[in-house]
XYZ file of C-alpha atoms in Angstrom:
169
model
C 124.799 406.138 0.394
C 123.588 407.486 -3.032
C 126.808 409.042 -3.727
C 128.676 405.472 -3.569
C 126.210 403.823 -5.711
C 127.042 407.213 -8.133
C 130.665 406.665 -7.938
C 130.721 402.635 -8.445
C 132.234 401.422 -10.940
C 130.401 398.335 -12.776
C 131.029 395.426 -14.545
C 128.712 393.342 -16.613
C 128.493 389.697 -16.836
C 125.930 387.810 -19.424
C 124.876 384.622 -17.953
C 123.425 382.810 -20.784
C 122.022 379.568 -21.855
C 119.224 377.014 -22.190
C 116.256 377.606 -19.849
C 116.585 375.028 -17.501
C 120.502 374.434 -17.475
C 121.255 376.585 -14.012
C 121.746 380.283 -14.404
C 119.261 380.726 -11.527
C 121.000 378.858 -9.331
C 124.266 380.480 -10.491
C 122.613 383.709 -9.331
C 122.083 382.355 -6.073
C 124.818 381.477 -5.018
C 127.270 384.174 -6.322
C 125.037 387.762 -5.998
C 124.069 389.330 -2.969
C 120.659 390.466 -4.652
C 118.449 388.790 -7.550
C 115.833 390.749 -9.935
C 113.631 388.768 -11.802
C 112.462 390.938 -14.823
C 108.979 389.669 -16.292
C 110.497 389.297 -19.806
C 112.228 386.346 -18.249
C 115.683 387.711 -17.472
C 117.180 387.659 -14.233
C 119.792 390.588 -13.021
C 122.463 389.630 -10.099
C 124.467 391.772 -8.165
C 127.633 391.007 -6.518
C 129.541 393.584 -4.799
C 133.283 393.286 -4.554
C 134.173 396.206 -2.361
C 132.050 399.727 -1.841
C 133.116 400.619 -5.362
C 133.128 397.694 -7.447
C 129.829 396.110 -8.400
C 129.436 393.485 -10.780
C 126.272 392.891 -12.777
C 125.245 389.458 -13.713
C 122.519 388.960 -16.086
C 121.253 385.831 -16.775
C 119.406 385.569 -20.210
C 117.401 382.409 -20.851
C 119.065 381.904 -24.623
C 115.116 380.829 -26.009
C 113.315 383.440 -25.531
C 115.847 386.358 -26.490
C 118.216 384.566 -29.533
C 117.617 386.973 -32.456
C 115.450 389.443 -30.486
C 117.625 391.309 -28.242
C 120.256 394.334 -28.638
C 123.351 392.007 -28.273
C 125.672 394.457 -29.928
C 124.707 397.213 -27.426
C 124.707 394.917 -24.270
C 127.882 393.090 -25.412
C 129.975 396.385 -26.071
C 129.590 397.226 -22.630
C 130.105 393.597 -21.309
C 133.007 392.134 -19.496
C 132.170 388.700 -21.549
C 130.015 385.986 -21.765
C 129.484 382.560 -19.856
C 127.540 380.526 -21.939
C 126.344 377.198 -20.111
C 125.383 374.180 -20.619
C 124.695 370.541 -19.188
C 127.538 367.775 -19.891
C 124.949 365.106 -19.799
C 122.250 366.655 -21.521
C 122.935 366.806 -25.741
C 120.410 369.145 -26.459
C 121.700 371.844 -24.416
C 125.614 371.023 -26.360
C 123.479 371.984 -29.612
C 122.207 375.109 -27.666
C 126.005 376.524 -26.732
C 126.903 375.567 -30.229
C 124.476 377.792 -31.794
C 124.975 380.600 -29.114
C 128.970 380.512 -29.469
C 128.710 380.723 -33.144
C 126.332 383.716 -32.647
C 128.543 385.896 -30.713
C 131.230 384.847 -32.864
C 129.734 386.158 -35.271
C 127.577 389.424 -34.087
C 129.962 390.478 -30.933
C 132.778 391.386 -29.984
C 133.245 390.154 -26.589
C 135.426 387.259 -24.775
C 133.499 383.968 -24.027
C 133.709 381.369 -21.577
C 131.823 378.334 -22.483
C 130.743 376.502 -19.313
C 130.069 372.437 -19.138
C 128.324 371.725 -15.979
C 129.304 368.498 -14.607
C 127.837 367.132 -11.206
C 128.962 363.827 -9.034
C 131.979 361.729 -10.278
C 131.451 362.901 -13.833
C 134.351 365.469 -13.227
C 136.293 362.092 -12.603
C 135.643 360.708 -15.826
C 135.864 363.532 -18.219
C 138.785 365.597 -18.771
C 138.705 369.246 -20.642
C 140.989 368.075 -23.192
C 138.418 364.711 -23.872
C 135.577 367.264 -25.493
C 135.619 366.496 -29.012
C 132.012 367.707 -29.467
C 131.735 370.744 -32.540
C 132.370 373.694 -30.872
C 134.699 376.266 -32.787
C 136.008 378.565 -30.541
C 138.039 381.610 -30.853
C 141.004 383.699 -29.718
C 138.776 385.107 -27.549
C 136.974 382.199 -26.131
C 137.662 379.358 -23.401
C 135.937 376.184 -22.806
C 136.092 374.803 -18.816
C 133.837 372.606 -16.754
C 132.265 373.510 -13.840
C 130.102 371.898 -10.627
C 126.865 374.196 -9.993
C 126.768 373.126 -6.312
C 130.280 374.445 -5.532
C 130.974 377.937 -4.865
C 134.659 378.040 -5.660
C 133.791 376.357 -9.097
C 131.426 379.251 -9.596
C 134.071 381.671 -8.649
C 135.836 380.235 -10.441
C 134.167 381.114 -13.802
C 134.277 384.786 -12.806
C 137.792 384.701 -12.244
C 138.275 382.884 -15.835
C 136.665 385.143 -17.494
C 138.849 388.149 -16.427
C 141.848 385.554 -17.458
C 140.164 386.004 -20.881
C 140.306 389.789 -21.037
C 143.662 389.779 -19.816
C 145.021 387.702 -22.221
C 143.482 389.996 -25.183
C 145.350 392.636 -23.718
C 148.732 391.220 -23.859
C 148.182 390.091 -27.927
């Protein structure tokens, strides 16, 4: 068994956003085991097969904005999903601020994350968001409903979409 975990290969997700806007739960129902750090991080891991293992670490965007290594944790980083709560403006203001970070101090792609719960998905279309986010090459915007697993999937399988894409330009 020790010599599989040596010879995994590993991917690394950052989770990030306002406190209270779901990574937790995100964790929950995507990884297969949860650490929660005291510093008020929490690390996920998913594996895909007995040699692929995917890292997800969800980083509470408060407590760790200008304090944290992002250059060294993004350059290892298969990208970013950066969430946030439709219906709650403050947490709009939060992705803002966090999207123009990593714009800024990282290299790595980015999906921004909107997440939308009941009929709001009915209402709302992705190409209705007029709010002030400037996003990159390297950055998507989607929506996504935290109580479905294929939504959260979903935004796994979007962010490899982003990679992919930045190979082909």
């Amino acid at each position: 068994m020790l010599f599989r975990s040596y010879c995994m290969r590993i991917g690394e997700i950052l989770i990030i956003g306002p406190k209270s806007v779901g990574k937790e739960a995100l964790l929950q129902k995507l990884c297969t085991q949860i650490e929660t750090h005291e510093k008020g991080f929490e690390l996920g891991l998913l594996p895909l097969d007995n040699e692929i293992l995917l890292h997800f670490y969800g980083i509470p965007w408060s407590h760790y904005a200008r304090s944290t290594a992002w250059d060294l944790i993004a350059s290892k980083a298969l990208g970013a999903i950066i969430l946030f709560d439709w219906a709650r403006p403050e947490t709009v203001k939060t992705a803002e601020e966090i999207v123009e970070f990593f714009q800024m101090n990282a290299t790595l792609p980015i999906l921004v994350a909107s997440k939308i719960e009941g009929d709001e998905a009915s209402k709302i279309a992705i190409h209705a968001y007029s709010g002030g986010l400037q996003l990159s090459r390297s950055c998507k915007f989607t929506f996504y409903h935290p109580e479905q697993t294929d939504s959260l999937r979903q935004l796994i399988v979007d962010l490899v979409n982003i990679n992919l894409e930045q190979l082909a330009v």
